Amino acid sequence: DGAVIGEAAAWQLARTTVVRSADSRLADLGKNLDPVTKATLALSRALAENVADPELVRAFAQRFAGVSELPPGGRGAYPKVDSWAETVGALDVLVDLAGESSAAKFGRSLVEYSAQVALALEILRRQPRVAEIERDRFRVVLLDEYQDTSVVQARLLAELFAGHPVMAVGDPN
């Protein structure tokens, strides 16, 4: 029964989450409000669209940030790698902000499209009977514009119509 929110509402909610945060790590980012809001919103969406575990993302970021501590190779230091490690290292605080933003949406019965598809996949996994009902409704499934399908949409379709006739049409480029 959640209302689907658009870009402006999602931005405002992410911004409110960042503004209200008392996390001391925010100062270490050296960024103003807008880039942190943008990163929070992007990460929140990426987690939903890829059905990613925030703790695995956090662990990856911590491991990747350690790359800058490795001794330089035969060609010397790689400043770009150090910059990337610093950027990815900032994911720790952003994962927390993305989680807070998602919790705020949930608490207000709001959902973004990307999360809506992820929720459908979760329902399907918890209630396998849903797939049976949908497969019984259609003899064949035609999926147009497949190239625009996200990871979570592909997982949903694969689990929903496993063993069922599906025709996917998309631009091969």
Coordinates of C-alpha atoms in Angstrom, one line a residue:
D1 CA 0.0 0.0 0.0
G2 CA 3.0 2.3 -0.3
A3 CA 2.9 5.3 -2.5
V4 CA 5.5 5.5 -5.3
I5 CA 7.5 8.6 -5.1
G6 CA 9.2 10.5 -7.8
E7 CA 12.7 12.1 -8.2
A8 CA 12.0 15.3 -6.2
A9 CA 10.5 13.5 -3.2
A10 CA 13.3 11.0 -3.1
W11 CA 15.9 13.7 -3.3
Q12 CA 14.2 15.7 -0.5
L13 CA 14.0 12.6 1.7
A14 CA 17.7 11.8 1.2
R15 CA 18.6 15.4 1.8
T16 CA 16.6 15.5 5.1
T17 CA 18.4 12.3 6.1
V18 CA 21.8 13.8 5.5
V19 CA 20.9 17.1 7.2
R20 CA 19.6 15.3 10.3
S21 CA 22.6 13.0 10.6
A22 CA 24.9 13.6 13.5
D23 CA 27.5 11.2 12.1
S24 CA 30.9 12.6 12.7
R25 CA 32.3 10.8 9.7
L26 CA 30.4 13.2 7.4
A27 CA 33.0 15.9 8.1
D28 CA 35.8 13.5 6.9
L29 CA 34.1 13.4 3.4
G30 CA 35.0 17.1 2.8
K31 CA 31.9 17.5 0.7
N32 CA 28.9 19.9 1.0
L33 CA 25.3 18.9 1.3
D34 CA 24.4 18.3 -2.4
P35 CA 27.1 15.8 -3.3
V36 CA 26.5 13.8 -0.1
T37 CA 22.7 13.8 -0.8
K38 CA 23.3 12.7 -4.4
A39 CA 25.6 9.9 -3.3
T40 CA 23.2 8.8 -0.6
L41 CA 20.3 8.6 -3.1
A42 CA 22.4 6.9 -5.7
L43 CA 23.7 4.3 -3.3
S44 CA 20.2 3.7 -1.8
R45 CA 18.9 3.0 -5.4
A46 CA 21.9 0.9 -6.3
L47 CA 21.4 -1.3 -3.3
A48 CA 17.7 -1.8 -4.1
E49 CA 18.3 -2.3 -7.9
N50 CA 20.9 -4.9 -7.3
V51 CA 19.4 -6.5 -4.2
A52 CA 22.7 -6.0 -2.6
D53 CA 23.5 -6.6 1.1
P54 CA 24.7 -3.3 2.6
E55 CA 27.1 -5.1 4.9
L56 CA 28.8 -6.8 2.0
V57 CA 29.1 -3.5 0.3
R58 CA 30.6 -2.0 3.5
A59 CA 33.1 -4.9 3.7
F60 CA 34.1 -4.5 0.1
A61 CA 34.6 -0.7 0.6
Q62 CA 36.8 -1.3 3.6
R63 CA 38.9 -3.9 1.7
F64 CA 39.2 -1.7 -1.3
A65 CA 40.2 1.4 0.7
G66 CA 43.2 -0.7 1.9
V67 CA 44.6 -0.7 -1.6
S68 CA 46.2 2.7 -1.0
E69 CA 48.3 1.2 1.8
L70 CA 50.0 -1.3 -0.5
P71 CA 53.6 -0.7 -1.5
P72 CA 53.9 0.9 -5.0
G73 CA 54.8 -1.4 -7.9
G74 CA 57.6 -1.1 -10.4
R75 CA 56.3 2.2 -11.9
G76 CA 55.9 4.0 -8.5
A77 CA 52.8 5.5 -6.9
Y78 CA 49.4 5.6 -8.6
P79 CA 47.7 8.7 -7.5
K80 CA 44.4 7.8 -9.3
V81 CA 44.3 4.5 -7.4
D82 CA 44.7 6.4 -4.1
S83 CA 41.9 8.7 -5.1
W84 CA 39.6 5.8 -6.0
A85 CA 40.4 4.1 -2.7
E86 CA 39.5 7.3 -0.8
T87 CA 36.2 7.6 -2.8
V88 CA 35.3 4.0 -2.2
G89 CA 36.3 4.2 1.4
A90 CA 33.6 6.8 1.9
L91 CA 31.0 4.2 1.3
D92 CA 31.0 3.2 4.9
V93 CA 29.1 6.4 6.0
L94 CA 27.1 6.5 2.8
V95 CA 25.8 2.9 3.4
D96 CA 24.5 4.1 6.8
L97 CA 22.9 7.2 5.3
A98 CA 21.3 5.1 2.5
G99 CA 19.9 2.7 5.1
E100 CA 18.5 5.6 7.1
S101 CA 16.9 7.1 4.0
S102 CA 15.4 3.7 3.1
A103 CA 14.0 3.3 6.6
A104 CA 12.5 6.8 6.5
K105 CA 10.7 5.8 3.2
F106 CA 9.5 2.6 4.7
G107 CA 8.3 4.4 7.8
R108 CA 6.2 6.8 5.7
S109 CA 4.9 4.0 3.4
L110 CA 6.8 5.4 0.5
V111 CA 8.7 3.5 -2.2
E112 CA 10.7 4.3 -5.3
Y113 CA 10.3 2.2 -8.5
S114 CA 13.6 0.5 -8.0
A115 CA 12.7 -0.7 -4.5
Q116 CA 9.2 -1.7 -5.8
V117 CA 10.7 -4.3 -8.1
A118 CA 13.0 -5.5 -5.4
L119 CA 10.0 -5.9 -3.1
A120 CA 8.2 -7.9 -5.8
L121 CA 11.2 -10.2 -5.9
E122 CA 11.2 -10.6 -2.1
I123 CA 7.5 -11.5 -2.2
L124 CA 8.1 -14.0 -4.9
R125 CA 10.9 -15.6 -2.9
R126 CA 8.8 -15.7 0.3
Q127 CA 5.6 -16.9 -1.5
P128 CA 6.5 -19.3 -4.4
R129 CA 2.8 -19.8 -5.0
V130 CA 2.8 -16.3 -6.6
A131 CA 4.9 -17.5 -9.5
E132 CA 2.5 -20.4 -10.1
I133 CA -0.5 -18.1 -10.2
E134 CA 1.2 -15.8 -12.7
R135 CA 2.5 -18.6 -14.9
D136 CA -1.0 -20.0 -15.0
R137 CA -2.4 -16.7 -16.2
F138 CA -0.3 -16.5 -19.3
R139 CA 0.6 -19.1 -22.0
V140 CA 3.6 -17.1 -23.2
V141 CA 5.3 -14.0 -21.9
L142 CA 6.6 -11.3 -24.3
L143 CA 9.2 -8.9 -22.8
D144 CA 9.9 -5.9 -24.9
E145 CA 12.8 -3.5 -24.5
Y146 CA 14.9 -6.2 -22.6
Q147 CA 18.1 -4.1 -22.9
D148 CA 16.5 -1.6 -20.4
T149 CA 16.0 -4.4 -17.8
S150 CA 18.0 -4.0 -14.5
V151 CA 19.6 -6.8 -12.5
V152 CA 16.7 -7.0 -10.1
Q153 CA 14.2 -7.1 -13.0
A154 CA 16.1 -9.9 -14.7
R155 CA 16.2 -11.9 -11.4
L156 CA 12.4 -11.3 -10.9
L157 CA 11.6 -12.4 -14.4
A158 CA 13.9 -15.4 -14.2
E159 CA 12.3 -16.6 -11.0
L160 CA 8.8 -15.7 -11.9
F161 CA 8.8 -17.4 -15.3
A162 CA 11.3 -20.2 -14.8
G163 CA 10.4 -23.1 -17.1
H164 CA 7.8 -21.0 -18.8
P165 CA 7.8 -19.8 -22.5
V166 CA 9.3 -16.3 -22.6
M167 CA 10.3 -14.2 -25.6
A168 CA 12.6 -11.3 -24.9
V169 CA 13.0 -8.6 -27.5
G170 CA 15.7 -6.0 -27.3
D171 CA 18.3 -4.0 -29.2
P172 CA 21.4 -6.2 -29.5
N173 CA 23.6 -3.0 -29.2

